[in-house]
Amino acid sequence: MMKKLKISIITVCYNSEKTIEKTIKSVINQEYDNIEYIIIDGGSIDGTLDIIKKYSDKIAYWISEADNGIYDAMNKGIRIATGDVIGIINSDDWYIDNVISLITSAFHNGADAVYGDLLLVDQSGQSIGIQHIKEQEKDLIGKVYPHPTIFLRRNIYIKYGFFDTSYDIAADYKLTSLLEMHGVKFVYIPQIIAAFRSGGISNNTRKWRCLIETKRVIKEIENHNLELHKTINFKIFIRNYRWFFLRQYIRSRIRRIKDNNFSDKFLKRKQKQKYVVWGAGLLGHECIQWLDKSRSQIKYIIDSDVNKQKKKIDNILVIGLEQTHLEGCLVIITPNDYFDEIAEKLILKGYKEDSDYISFREYQEEMIRDYIQSKLIKKSE
Protein backbone atom coordinates (compact mmCIF):
# COMPACT_ATOMS: atom_id res chain seq x y z
CA MET A 1 0.00 0.00 0.00
CA MET A 2 1.31 3.45 -0.97
CA LYS A 3 2.46 5.59 1.97
CA LYS A 4 0.29 8.66 2.60
CA LEU A 5 2.66 11.60 2.36
CA LYS A 6 2.77 14.04 5.22
CA ILE A 7 2.55 17.61 3.92
CA SER A 8 4.02 20.40 6.06
CA ILE A 9 2.61 23.85 5.28
CA ILE A 10 4.29 26.94 6.69
CA THR A 11 2.75 30.41 7.04
CA VAL A 12 4.94 33.33 8.08
CA CYS A 13 3.23 36.48 9.28
CA TYR A 14 3.55 39.81 11.03
CA ASN A 15 0.61 42.09 11.93
CA SER A 16 -1.64 40.23 9.49
CA GLU A 17 -4.99 40.45 11.26
CA LYS A 18 -6.78 41.61 8.08
CA THR A 19 -5.77 38.63 5.92
CA ILE A 20 -4.44 35.68 7.92
CA GLU A 21 -7.80 34.09 8.74
CA LYS A 22 -8.45 33.44 5.04
CA THR A 23 -4.98 31.90 4.77
CA ILE A 24 -5.52 29.64 7.78
CA LYS A 25 -8.94 28.48 6.58
CA SER A 26 -7.52 27.66 3.13
CA VAL A 27 -5.10 25.24 4.81
CA ILE A 28 -7.23 23.62 7.50
CA ASN A 29 -10.22 23.17 5.18
CA GLN A 30 -8.29 21.10 2.64
CA GLU A 31 -9.78 17.61 2.21
CA TYR A 32 -6.34 16.02 2.51
CA ASP A 33 -6.02 14.82 6.10
CA ASN A 34 -2.27 14.43 6.64
CA ILE A 35 -1.24 18.10 6.91
CA GLU A 36 1.16 19.52 9.49
CA TYR A 37 0.39 23.24 9.70
CA ILE A 38 3.08 25.55 11.12
CA ILE A 39 2.74 29.30 11.70
CA ILE A 40 5.78 31.49 12.36
CA ASP A 41 4.76 34.94 13.61
CA GLY A 42 7.29 37.75 13.86
CA GLY A 43 5.94 39.21 17.09
CA SER A 44 2.67 40.75 15.93
CA ILE A 45 1.14 43.51 18.06
CA ASP A 46 -2.28 43.67 16.35
CA GLY A 47 -5.00 41.01 16.46
CA THR A 48 -3.03 38.36 14.54
CA LEU A 49 -2.31 36.19 17.58
CA ASP A 50 -5.97 36.14 18.61
CA ILE A 51 -6.85 34.73 15.19
CA ILE A 52 -4.08 32.12 15.40
CA LYS A 53 -5.25 31.05 18.89
CA LYS A 54 -8.81 30.72 17.56
CA TYR A 55 -7.62 27.91 15.28
CA SER A 56 -4.84 26.53 17.52
CA ASP A 57 -6.43 23.04 17.69
CA LYS A 58 -5.89 22.75 13.90
CA ILE A 59 -2.30 24.09 13.99
CA ALA A 60 0.52 21.64 14.72
CA TYR A 61 2.94 24.32 15.89
CA TRP A 62 3.02 28.09 16.15
CA ILE A 63 5.36 30.62 17.70
CA SER A 64 5.46 34.40 17.99
CA GLU A 65 8.87 36.00 18.37
CA ALA A 66 11.10 38.55 16.65
CA ASP A 67 12.96 37.32 13.59
CA ASN A 68 15.47 38.64 11.07
CA GLY A 69 13.06 39.00 8.17
CA ILE A 70 10.71 36.89 6.08
CA TYR A 71 13.30 34.36 4.91
CA ASP A 72 14.59 33.82 8.45
CA ALA A 73 10.99 33.07 9.48
CA MET A 74 10.58 30.63 6.58
CA ASN A 75 13.81 28.86 7.56
CA LYS A 76 12.52 28.49 11.13
CA GLY A 77 9.43 26.79 9.78
CA ILE A 78 11.44 24.46 7.52
CA ARG A 79 13.63 23.37 10.47
CA ILE A 80 10.54 22.58 12.54
CA ALA A 81 8.70 20.75 9.73
CA THR A 82 8.59 16.95 9.86
CA GLY A 83 6.61 16.31 6.66
CA ASP A 84 7.77 14.54 3.52
CA VAL A 85 6.87 17.63 1.47
CA ILE A 86 6.94 21.33 2.41
CA GLY A 87 4.80 24.17 1.03
CA ILE A 88 4.96 27.83 2.09
CA ILE A 89 1.95 30.15 1.92
CA ASN A 90 2.25 33.70 3.23
CA SER A 91 -0.42 35.41 5.31
CA ASP A 92 -1.66 37.60 2.43
CA ASP A 93 -2.25 34.57 0.20
CA TRP A 94 -4.34 31.41 0.25
CA TYR A 95 -4.65 27.96 -1.29
CA ILE A 96 -7.45 27.01 -3.67
CA ASP A 97 -9.85 24.38 -2.30
CA ASN A 98 -8.61 20.78 -2.32
CA VAL A 99 -5.34 21.32 -4.20
CA ILE A 100 -3.16 19.41 -1.72
CA SER A 101 -4.48 16.09 -3.04
CA LEU A 102 -3.28 17.10 -6.53
CA ILE A 103 0.12 18.02 -5.14
CA THR A 104 0.55 14.66 -3.39
CA SER A 105 -0.33 12.78 -6.60
CA ALA A 106 2.57 14.48 -8.40
CA PHE A 107 4.98 13.51 -5.62
CA HIS A 108 3.76 9.91 -5.65
CA ASN A 109 4.73 9.91 -9.34
CA GLY A 110 8.34 10.75 -8.45
CA ALA A 111 8.51 14.56 -8.45
CA ASP A 112 11.02 16.37 -6.23
CA ALA A 113 9.45 19.80 -6.76
CA VAL A 114 5.95 20.79 -7.88
CA TYR A 115 4.43 24.12 -8.93
CA GLY A 116 1.29 25.37 -10.67
CA ASP A 117 -0.61 28.46 -11.77
CA LEU A 118 -1.11 31.45 -9.49
CA LEU A 119 -4.26 33.56 -9.28
CA LEU A 120 -3.38 37.25 -8.90
CA VAL A 121 -5.80 39.43 -6.97
CA ASP A 122 -5.84 43.07 -5.87
CA GLN A 123 -6.08 44.25 -2.26
CA SER A 124 -9.87 43.83 -2.31
CA GLY A 125 -9.56 40.21 -3.48
CA GLN A 126 -10.69 40.85 -7.07
CA SER A 127 -8.94 38.81 -9.77
CA ILE A 128 -6.50 40.76 -11.96
CA GLY A 129 -4.98 37.84 -13.86
CA ILE A 130 -3.39 34.41 -13.74
CA GLN A 131 0.34 33.78 -13.72
CA HIS A 132 0.98 30.81 -16.00
CA ILE A 133 4.43 29.29 -16.24
CA LYS A 134 3.95 26.26 -18.42
CA GLU A 135 6.41 23.41 -18.47
CA GLN A 136 8.57 24.39 -21.41
CA GLU A 137 11.65 22.42 -20.48
CA LYS A 138 14.82 24.44 -21.02
CA ASP A 139 13.07 27.73 -21.74
CA LEU A 140 11.90 27.81 -18.12
CA ILE A 141 15.35 27.81 -16.58
CA GLY A 142 16.17 31.00 -14.71
CA LYS A 143 12.60 32.27 -14.71
CA VAL A 144 10.67 33.17 -11.58
CA TYR A 145 8.36 30.41 -10.37
CA PRO A 146 5.17 31.48 -8.53
CA HIS A 147 6.45 30.90 -5.00
CA PRO A 148 3.08 30.31 -3.24
CA THR A 149 2.47 27.33 -5.55
CA ILE A 150 5.83 25.62 -4.98
CA PHE A 151 6.12 22.42 -2.95
CA LEU A 152 9.49 20.75 -2.34
CA ARG A 153 10.47 17.47 -0.74
CA ARG A 154 11.97 18.19 2.67
CA ASN A 155 15.13 16.31 1.72
CA ILE A 156 15.72 18.84 -1.08
CA TYR A 157 16.10 21.59 1.53
CA ILE A 158 18.34 19.33 3.60
CA LYS A 159 20.55 18.51 0.62
CA TYR A 160 20.80 21.93 -1.08
CA GLY A 161 20.15 24.42 1.73
CA PHE A 162 17.50 26.86 2.95
CA PHE A 163 16.73 30.46 1.99
CA ASP A 164 19.65 32.90 1.99
CA THR A 165 18.74 35.43 4.69
CA SER A 166 21.13 38.06 3.27
CA TYR A 167 18.40 38.75 0.67
CA ASP A 168 15.26 40.78 1.35
CA ILE A 169 13.30 39.85 -1.79
CA ALA A 170 15.02 37.35 -4.09
CA ALA A 171 16.07 34.46 -1.82
CA ASP A 172 13.34 32.23 -3.27
CA TYR A 173 14.59 33.05 -6.79
CA LYS A 174 18.13 32.18 -5.75
CA LEU A 175 17.04 28.86 -4.24
CA THR A 176 14.95 27.71 -7.23
CA SER A 177 17.69 28.80 -9.66
CA LEU A 178 20.31 26.79 -7.77
CA LEU A 179 18.01 23.77 -7.66
CA GLU A 180 17.65 24.01 -11.44
CA MET A 181 21.42 24.24 -11.82
CA HIS A 182 21.69 20.97 -9.88
CA GLY A 183 19.09 19.30 -12.08
CA VAL A 184 16.14 19.18 -9.67
CA LYS A 185 13.04 18.51 -11.76
CA PHE A 186 10.15 20.95 -11.31
CA VAL A 187 6.87 19.30 -12.30
CA TYR A 188 4.10 21.61 -13.52
CA ILE A 189 0.45 21.09 -12.51
CA PRO A 190 -1.81 22.88 -15.03
CA GLN A 191 -4.19 24.25 -12.42
CA ILE A 192 -4.47 27.26 -10.13
CA ILE A 193 -2.84 26.24 -6.85
CA ALA A 194 -2.94 29.46 -4.83
CA ALA A 195 -4.07 33.08 -4.86
CA PHE A 196 -1.55 35.88 -4.41
CA ARG A 197 -2.58 39.30 -3.15
CA SER A 198 -0.74 41.94 -5.17
CA GLY A 199 1.03 44.63 -3.15
CA GLY A 200 3.51 42.48 -1.19
CA ILE A 201 7.18 42.97 -0.51
CA SER A 202 8.31 42.34 -4.11
CA ASN A 203 5.79 44.70 -5.73
CA ASN A 204 5.48 48.31 -6.88
CA THR A 205 8.13 50.64 -5.37
CA ARG A 206 10.47 47.71 -4.65
CA LYS A 207 10.50 46.27 -8.17
CA TRP A 208 13.83 47.86 -9.02
CA ARG A 209 15.34 46.56 -5.77
CA CYS A 210 14.09 43.12 -6.76
CA LEU A 211 15.94 43.45 -10.08
CA ILE A 212 19.12 44.44 -8.27
CA GLU A 213 18.83 41.37 -6.04
CA THR A 214 18.25 39.06 -9.00
CA LYS A 215 21.38 40.54 -10.58
CA ARG A 216 23.22 39.66 -7.38
CA VAL A 217 21.90 36.08 -7.64
CA ILE A 218 23.50 35.59 -11.03
CA LYS A 219 26.79 37.15 -9.86
CA GLU A 220 26.92 34.69 -6.97
CA ILE A 221 26.21 31.76 -9.25
CA GLU A 222 28.91 32.95 -11.66
CA ASN A 223 31.50 33.57 -8.95
CA HIS A 224 30.91 30.81 -6.43
CA ASN A 225 29.41 27.88 -8.31
CA LEU A 226 32.00 27.35 -11.01
CA GLU A 227 31.26 23.61 -11.28
CA LEU A 228 27.83 24.55 -12.60
CA HIS A 229 29.19 26.58 -15.52
CA LYS A 230 29.66 23.53 -17.69
CA THR A 231 26.00 22.55 -17.53
CA ILE A 232 23.46 23.41 -20.24
CA ASN A 233 21.18 24.64 -17.45
CA PHE A 234 23.67 27.35 -16.50
CA LYS A 235 24.01 28.59 -20.08
CA ILE A 236 20.24 28.79 -20.51
CA PHE A 237 19.93 30.51 -17.11
CA ILE A 238 22.39 33.21 -18.20
CA ARG A 239 20.58 33.74 -21.51
CA ASN A 240 17.12 34.04 -19.93
CA TYR A 241 18.35 36.25 -17.12
CA ARG A 242 20.15 38.68 -19.42
CA TRP A 243 17.08 39.09 -21.62
CA PHE A 244 14.89 39.73 -18.57
CA PHE A 245 17.22 42.32 -17.04
CA LEU A 246 17.88 44.08 -20.37
CA ARG A 247 14.13 44.35 -21.01
CA GLN A 248 13.43 45.83 -17.56
CA TYR A 249 16.38 48.23 -17.75
CA ILE A 250 15.54 49.56 -21.19
CA ARG A 251 11.88 49.98 -20.29
CA SER A 252 12.93 52.18 -17.35
CA ARG A 253 15.28 54.17 -19.60
CA ILE A 254 12.64 54.65 -22.30
CA ARG A 255 10.20 55.98 -19.71
CA ARG A 256 12.75 58.46 -18.35
CA ILE A 257 13.69 59.96 -21.71
CA LYS A 258 12.02 63.34 -22.02
CA ASP A 259 9.73 63.56 -25.06
CA ASN A 260 10.57 60.01 -26.16
CA ASN A 261 8.45 59.03 -29.16
CA PHE A 262 9.56 55.46 -29.82
CA SER A 263 5.97 54.14 -29.67
CA ASP A 264 4.68 56.92 -31.96
CA LYS A 265 7.39 56.22 -34.53
CA PHE A 266 6.64 52.51 -34.39
CA LEU A 267 2.95 53.18 -35.01
CA LYS A 268 3.79 55.29 -38.06
CA ARG A 269 6.11 52.57 -39.38
CA LYS A 270 3.17 50.19 -39.27
CA GLN A 271 1.00 52.84 -40.96
CA LYS A 272 -1.52 52.80 -38.11
CA GLN A 273 -3.21 55.54 -36.12
CA LYS A 274 -3.96 53.80 -32.82
CA TYR A 275 -2.89 50.92 -30.58
CA VAL A 276 -5.24 48.26 -29.25
CA VAL A 277 -3.95 46.18 -26.31
CA TRP A 278 -5.31 42.63 -26.15
CA GLY A 279 -5.40 41.42 -22.56
CA ALA A 280 -6.47 43.11 -19.32
CA GLY A 281 -4.21 41.00 -17.09
CA LEU A 282 -0.74 41.73 -15.72
CA LEU A 283 0.93 41.72 -19.14
CA GLY A 284 -1.74 44.10 -20.38
CA HIS A 285 -0.85 46.46 -17.52
CA GLU A 286 2.84 46.10 -18.39
CA CYS A 287 2.15 46.82 -22.07
CA ILE A 288 0.38 50.06 -21.11
CA GLN A 289 3.44 51.00 -19.04
CA TRP A 290 5.69 50.39 -22.04
CA LEU A 291 3.50 52.61 -24.20
CA ASP A 292 3.55 55.21 -21.40
CA LYS A 293 3.92 58.61 -23.13
CA SER A 294 1.92 57.25 -26.10
CA ARG A 295 -0.93 56.21 -23.81
CA SER A 296 -3.28 58.62 -25.59
CA GLN A 297 -2.74 56.52 -28.71
CA ILE A 298 -4.38 53.46 -27.09
CA LYS A 299 -7.92 53.14 -28.45
CA TYR A 300 -9.05 50.44 -26.04
CA ILE A 301 -8.21 47.12 -24.39
CA ILE A 302 -9.75 43.85 -25.56
CA ASP A 303 -10.41 40.98 -23.17
CA SER A 304 -12.63 37.91 -23.56
CA ASP A 305 -13.41 37.84 -19.81
CA VAL A 306 -16.87 39.42 -19.50
CA ASN A 307 -16.12 40.29 -15.85
CA LYS A 308 -13.37 42.66 -17.02
CA GLN A 309 -15.35 44.23 -19.86
CA LYS A 310 -16.92 47.69 -19.47
CA LYS A 311 -14.32 48.52 -16.80
CA LYS A 312 -11.34 50.84 -17.20
CA ILE A 313 -7.63 50.28 -16.72
CA ASP A 314 -5.70 53.54 -16.47
CA ASN A 315 -8.80 55.26 -17.91
CA ILE A 316 -8.79 52.96 -20.96
CA LEU A 317 -12.01 51.02 -21.62
CA VAL A 318 -11.96 47.21 -21.67
CA ILE A 319 -14.32 45.67 -24.25
CA GLY A 320 -14.96 42.36 -26.05
CA LEU A 321 -13.78 41.62 -29.59
CA GLU A 322 -17.33 41.72 -30.96
CA GLN A 323 -17.60 45.38 -29.87
CA THR A 324 -14.43 46.53 -31.59
CA HIS A 325 -13.66 48.45 -34.76
CA LEU A 326 -10.03 47.71 -35.51
CA GLU A 327 -9.53 49.66 -38.72
CA GLY A 328 -6.31 51.66 -38.58
CA CYS A 329 -5.26 49.98 -35.32
CA LEU A 330 -2.23 47.88 -34.46
CA VAL A 331 -3.18 45.12 -32.00
CA ILE A 332 -0.57 44.14 -29.39
CA ILE A 333 -1.38 40.65 -28.07
CA THR A 334 -0.15 40.32 -24.48
CA PRO A 335 -1.22 36.76 -23.37
CA ASN A 336 1.65 34.58 -24.63
CA ASP A 337 -0.18 31.33 -23.88
CA TYR A 338 -3.13 32.26 -26.11
CA PHE A 339 -1.33 34.07 -28.93
CA ASP A 340 -2.23 31.52 -31.64
CA GLU A 341 -5.87 31.39 -30.55
CA ILE A 342 -6.18 35.19 -30.55
CA ALA A 343 -4.32 35.48 -33.86
CA GLU A 344 -6.80 33.06 -35.42
CA LYS A 345 -9.69 35.30 -34.37
CA LEU A 346 -7.97 38.33 -35.89
CA ILE A 347 -7.21 36.46 -39.13
CA LEU A 348 -10.92 35.67 -39.43
CA LYS A 349 -11.53 39.41 -39.28
CA GLY A 350 -9.06 39.94 -42.14
CA TYR A 351 -6.06 40.95 -40.10
CA LYS A 352 -2.48 40.03 -41.05
CA GLU A 353 0.37 39.17 -38.71
CA ASP A 354 3.10 41.79 -38.26
CA SER A 355 1.31 44.49 -40.26
CA ASP A 356 -1.93 44.40 -38.22
CA TYR A 357 -1.02 42.56 -35.01
CA ILE A 358 2.10 41.51 -33.12
CA SER A 359 2.91 39.87 -29.81
CA PHE A 360 3.86 42.03 -26.84
CA ARG A 361 7.29 40.40 -26.80
CA GLU A 362 7.85 41.37 -30.45
CA TYR A 363 6.83 44.93 -29.60
CA GLN A 364 9.32 44.99 -26.71
CA GLU A 365 12.10 43.76 -28.99
CA GLU A 366 11.29 46.51 -31.50
CA MET A 367 11.47 49.15 -28.75
CA ILE A 368 14.79 47.76 -27.54
CA ARG A 369 16.21 47.89 -31.07
CA ASP A 370 14.97 51.48 -31.49
CA TYR A 371 16.45 52.50 -28.15
CA ILE A 372 19.86 50.96 -28.93
CA GLN A 373 19.85 52.49 -32.41
CA SER A 374 19.07 55.95 -30.98
CA LYS A 375 21.99 55.62 -28.56
CA LEU A 376 24.34 54.59 -31.38
CA ILE A 377 23.23 57.53 -33.57
CA LYS A 378 23.74 59.92 -30.65
CA LYS A 379 27.25 58.60 -30.08
CA SER A 380 28.20 58.98 -33.76
CA GLU A 381 27.07 62.62 -33.89
mmCIF file of N, CA and C in Angstrom, residues 117-120 127-133 191-192 281-282 308 337-338:
data_model
loop_
_atom_site.group_PDB
_atom_site.id
_atom_site.type_symbol
_atom_site.label_atom_id
_atom_site.label_comp_id
_atom_site.label_asym_id
_atom_site.label_seq_id
_atom_site.Cartn_x
_atom_site.Cartn_y
_atom_site.Cartn_z
ATOM 1 N N ASP A 117 -0.218 27.107 -11.421
ATOM 2 C CA ASP A 117 -0.610 28.464 -11.774
ATOM 3 C C ASP A 117 -0.996 29.250 -10.526
ATOM 4 N N LEU A 118 -0.861 30.560 -10.627
ATOM 5 C CA LEU A 118 -1.114 31.446 -9.490
ATOM 6 C C LEU A 118 -2.171 32.477 -9.872
ATOM 7 N N LEU A 119 -3.234 32.543 -9.092
ATOM 8 C CA LEU A 119 -4.265 33.559 -9.285
ATOM 9 C C LEU A 119 -3.792 34.854 -8.638
ATOM 10 N N LEU A 120 -3.808 35.950 -9.402
ATOM 11 C CA LEU A 120 -3.378 37.248 -8.901
ATOM 12 C C LEU A 120 -4.604 38.084 -8.582
ATOM 13 N N SER A 127 -9.922 39.392 -8.859
ATOM 14 C CA SER A 127 -8.939 38.812 -9.773
ATOM 15 C C SER A 127 -8.420 39.849 -10.758
ATOM 16 N N ILE A 128 -7.089 39.882 -10.944
ATOM 17 C CA ILE A 128 -6.496 40.764 -11.960
ATOM 18 C C ILE A 128 -5.683 39.971 -12.986
ATOM 19 N N GLY A 129 -5.690 38.653 -12.868
ATOM 20 C CA GLY A 129 -4.978 37.845 -13.858
ATOM 21 C C GLY A 129 -4.501 36.527 -13.278
ATOM 22 N N ILE A 130 -3.939 35.704 -14.142
ATOM 23 C CA ILE A 130 -3.388 34.410 -13.736
ATOM 24 C C ILE A 130 -1.954 34.323 -14.223
ATOM 25 N N GLN A 131 -1.050 33.955 -13.335
ATOM 26 C CA GLN A 131 0.345 33.776 -13.720
ATOM 27 C C GLN A 131 0.540 32.326 -14.142
ATOM 28 N N HIS A 132 0.721 32.141 -15.455
ATOM 29 C CA HIS A 132 0.980 30.812 -16.001
ATOM 30 C C HIS A 132 2.477 30.691 -16.261
ATOM 31 N N ILE A 133 3.081 29.625 -15.793
ATOM 32 C CA ILE A 133 4.433 29.291 -16.236
ATOM 33 C C ILE A 133 4.384 27.839 -16.665
ATOM 34 N N GLN A 191 -3.007 23.833 -13.174
ATOM 35 C CA GLN A 191 -4.191 24.247 -12.422
ATOM 36 C C GLN A 191 -3.792 25.349 -11.438
ATOM 37 N N ILE A 192 -4.745 26.221 -11.117
ATOM 38 C CA ILE A 192 -4.472 27.265 -10.125
ATOM 39 C C ILE A 192 -4.309 26.601 -8.758
ATOM 40 N N GLY A 281 -4.917 41.571 -18.235
ATOM 41 C CA GLY A 281 -4.213 41.002 -17.093
ATOM 42 C C GLY A 281 -2.923 41.745 -16.803
ATOM 43 N N LEU A 282 -1.988 41.079 -16.121
ATOM 44 C CA LEU A 282 -0.740 41.729 -15.717
ATOM 45 C C LEU A 282 0.089 42.165 -16.912
ATOM 46 N N LYS A 308 -14.299 41.537 -16.886
ATOM 47 C CA LYS A 308 -13.374 42.661 -17.023
ATOM 48 C C LYS A 308 -13.888 43.715 -18.006
ATOM 49 N N ASP A 337 0.360 32.692 -23.805
ATOM 50 C CA ASP A 337 -0.182 31.331 -23.882
ATOM 51 C C ASP A 337 -1.296 31.198 -24.918
ATOM 52 N N TYR A 338 -1.968 32.317 -25.224
ATOM 53 C CA TYR A 338 -3.128 32.260 -26.112
ATOM 54 C C TYR A 338 -2.903 33.031 -27.413
#
